[in-house]
mmCIF file of C-alpha atoms in Angstrom:
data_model
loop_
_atom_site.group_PDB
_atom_site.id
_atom_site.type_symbol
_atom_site.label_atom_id
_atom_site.label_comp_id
_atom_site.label_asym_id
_atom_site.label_seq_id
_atom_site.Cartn_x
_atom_site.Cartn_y
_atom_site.Cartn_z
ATOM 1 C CA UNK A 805 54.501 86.687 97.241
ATOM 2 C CA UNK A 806 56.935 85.560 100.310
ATOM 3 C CA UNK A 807 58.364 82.840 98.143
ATOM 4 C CA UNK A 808 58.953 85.091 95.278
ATOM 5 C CA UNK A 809 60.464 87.595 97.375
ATOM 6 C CA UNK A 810 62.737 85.014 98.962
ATOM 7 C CA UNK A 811 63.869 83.430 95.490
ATOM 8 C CA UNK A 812 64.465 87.104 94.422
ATOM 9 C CA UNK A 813 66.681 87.543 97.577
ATOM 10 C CA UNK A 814 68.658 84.519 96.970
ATOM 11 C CA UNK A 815 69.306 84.979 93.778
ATOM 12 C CA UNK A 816 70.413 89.067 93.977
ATOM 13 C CA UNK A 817 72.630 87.278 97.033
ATOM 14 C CA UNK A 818 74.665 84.467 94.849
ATOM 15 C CA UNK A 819 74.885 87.637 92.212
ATOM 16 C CA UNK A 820 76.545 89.572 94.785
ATOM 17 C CA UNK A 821 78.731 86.937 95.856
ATOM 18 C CA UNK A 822 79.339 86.297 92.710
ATOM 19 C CA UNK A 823 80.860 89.568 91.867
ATOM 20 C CA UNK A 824 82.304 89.663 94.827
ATOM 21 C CA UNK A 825 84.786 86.418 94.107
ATOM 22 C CA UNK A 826 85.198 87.756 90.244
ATOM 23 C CA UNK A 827 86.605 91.232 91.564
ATOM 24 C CA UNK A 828 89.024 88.889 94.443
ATOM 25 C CA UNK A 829 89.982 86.828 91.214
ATOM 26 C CA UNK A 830 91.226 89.860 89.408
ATOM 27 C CA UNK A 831 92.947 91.417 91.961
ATOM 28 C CA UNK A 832 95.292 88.427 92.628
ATOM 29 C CA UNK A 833 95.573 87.927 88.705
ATOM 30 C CA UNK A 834 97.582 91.492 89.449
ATOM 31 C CA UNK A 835 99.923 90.736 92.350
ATOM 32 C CA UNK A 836 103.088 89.103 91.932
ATOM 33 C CA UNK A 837 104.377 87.170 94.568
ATOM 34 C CA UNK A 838 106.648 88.955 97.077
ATOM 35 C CA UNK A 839 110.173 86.942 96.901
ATOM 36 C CA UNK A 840 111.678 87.482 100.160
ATOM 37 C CA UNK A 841 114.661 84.904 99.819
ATOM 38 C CA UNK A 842 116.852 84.222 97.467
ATOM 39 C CA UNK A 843 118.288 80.428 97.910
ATOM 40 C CA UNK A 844 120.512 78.242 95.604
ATOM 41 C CA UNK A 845 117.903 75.240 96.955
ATOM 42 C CA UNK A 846 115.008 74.600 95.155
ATOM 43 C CA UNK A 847 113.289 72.838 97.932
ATOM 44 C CA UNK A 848 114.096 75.270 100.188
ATOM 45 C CA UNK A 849 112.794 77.912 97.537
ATOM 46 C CA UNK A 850 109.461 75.555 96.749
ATOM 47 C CA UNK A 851 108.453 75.827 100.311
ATOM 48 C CA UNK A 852 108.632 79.192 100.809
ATOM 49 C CA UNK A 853 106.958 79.963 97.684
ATOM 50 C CA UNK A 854 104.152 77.797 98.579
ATOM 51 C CA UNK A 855 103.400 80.263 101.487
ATOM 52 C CA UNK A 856 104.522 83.245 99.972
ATOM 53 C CA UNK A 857 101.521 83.340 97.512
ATOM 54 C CA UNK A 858 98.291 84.926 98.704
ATOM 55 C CA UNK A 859 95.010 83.213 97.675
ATOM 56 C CA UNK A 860 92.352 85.667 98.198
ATOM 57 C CA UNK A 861 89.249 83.466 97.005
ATOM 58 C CA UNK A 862 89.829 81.040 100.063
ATOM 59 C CA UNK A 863 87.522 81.292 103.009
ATOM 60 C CA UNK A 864 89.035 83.694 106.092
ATOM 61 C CA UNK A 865 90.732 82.120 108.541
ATOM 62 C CA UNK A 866 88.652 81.588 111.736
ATOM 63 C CA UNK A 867 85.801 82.258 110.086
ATOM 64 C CA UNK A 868 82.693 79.705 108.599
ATOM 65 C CA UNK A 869 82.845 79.378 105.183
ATOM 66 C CA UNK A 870 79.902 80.818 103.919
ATOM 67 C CA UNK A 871 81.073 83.999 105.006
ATOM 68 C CA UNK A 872 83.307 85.091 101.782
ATOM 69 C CA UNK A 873 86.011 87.650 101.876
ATOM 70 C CA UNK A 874 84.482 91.268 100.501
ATOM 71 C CA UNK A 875 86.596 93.708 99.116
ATOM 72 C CA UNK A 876 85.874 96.900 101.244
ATOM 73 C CA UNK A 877 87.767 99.700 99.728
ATOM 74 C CA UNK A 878 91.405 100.501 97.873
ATOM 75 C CA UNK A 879 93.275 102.892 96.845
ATOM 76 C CA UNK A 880 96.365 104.835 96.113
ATOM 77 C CA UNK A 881 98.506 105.917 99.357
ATOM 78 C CA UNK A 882 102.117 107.469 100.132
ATOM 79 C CA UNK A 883 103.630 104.937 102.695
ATOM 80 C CA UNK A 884 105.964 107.705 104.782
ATOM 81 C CA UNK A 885 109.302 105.531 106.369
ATOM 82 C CA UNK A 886 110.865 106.586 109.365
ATOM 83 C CA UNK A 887 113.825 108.386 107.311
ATOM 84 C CA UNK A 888 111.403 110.825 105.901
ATOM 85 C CA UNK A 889 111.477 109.105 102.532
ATOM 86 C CA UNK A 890 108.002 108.323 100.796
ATOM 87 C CA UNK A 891 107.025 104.617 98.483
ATOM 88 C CA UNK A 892 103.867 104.864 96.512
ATOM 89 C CA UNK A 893 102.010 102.181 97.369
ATOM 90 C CA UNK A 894 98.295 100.535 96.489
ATOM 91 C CA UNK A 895 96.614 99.566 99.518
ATOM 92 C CA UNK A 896 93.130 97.204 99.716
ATOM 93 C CA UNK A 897 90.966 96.743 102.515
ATOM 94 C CA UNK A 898 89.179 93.282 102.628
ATOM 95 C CA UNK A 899 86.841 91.945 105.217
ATOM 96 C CA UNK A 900 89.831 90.444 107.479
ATOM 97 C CA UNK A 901 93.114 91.898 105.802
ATOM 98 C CA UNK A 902 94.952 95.486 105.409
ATOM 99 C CA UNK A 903 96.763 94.440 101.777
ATOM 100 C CA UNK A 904 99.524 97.001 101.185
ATOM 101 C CA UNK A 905 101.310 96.381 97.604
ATOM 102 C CA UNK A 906 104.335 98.222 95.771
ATOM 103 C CA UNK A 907 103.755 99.454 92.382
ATOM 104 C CA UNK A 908 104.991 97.278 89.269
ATOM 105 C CA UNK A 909 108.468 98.638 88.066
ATOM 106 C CA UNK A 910 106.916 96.987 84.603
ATOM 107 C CA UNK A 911 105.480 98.929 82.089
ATOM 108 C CA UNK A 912 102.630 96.549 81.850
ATOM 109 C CA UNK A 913 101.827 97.539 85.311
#
């Protein structure tokens, strides 16, 4: 019975994890990297676009890497700027990040 419980364990634990990496997947699938230069060099461009994009599926920082990232909650929020004007924004918690993202201007959203 222990070793039946124990397989039963594992296996509802890779599941978990599972889902876990499948709903990380689809949330980067829907960001767009955040261009924050523009530059008439594209080496110049090429490196900052190599740390400009955000790959949630990799193992946290600092942390051993059988301890995956977890989505912990998300949600829609009003992000209030110090001139009293308001952004809609969609905001996820994960396990070691606060990810706060603007809505698409696309109609594909």
């Amino acid at each position: 019975i222990h070793h039946v419980e124990s397989f039963v364990s594992n296996v509802n634990s890779a599941l978990r994890n599972r889902h876990e990496q499948e709903k990380l997947r689809d949330i980067a699938r829907r960001l767009e990297a955040y261009d924050i230069a523009d530059s008439r060099e594209d080496e110049l461009e090429k490196v900052v676009r190599s740390y400009s994009e955000l790959n949630l599926t990799q193992p946290m920082p600092g942390c051993p890497e059988h301890i995956p990232r977890q989505l912990i909650h998300h949600g829609d929020l009003k992000l209030k700027y110090a001139h009293n004007s308001k952004t809609e924004v969609h905001v996820f918690l994960f396990t070691d990040l606060l990810l706060i993202t603007k809505l698409s201007q696309k109609k594909a959203g």
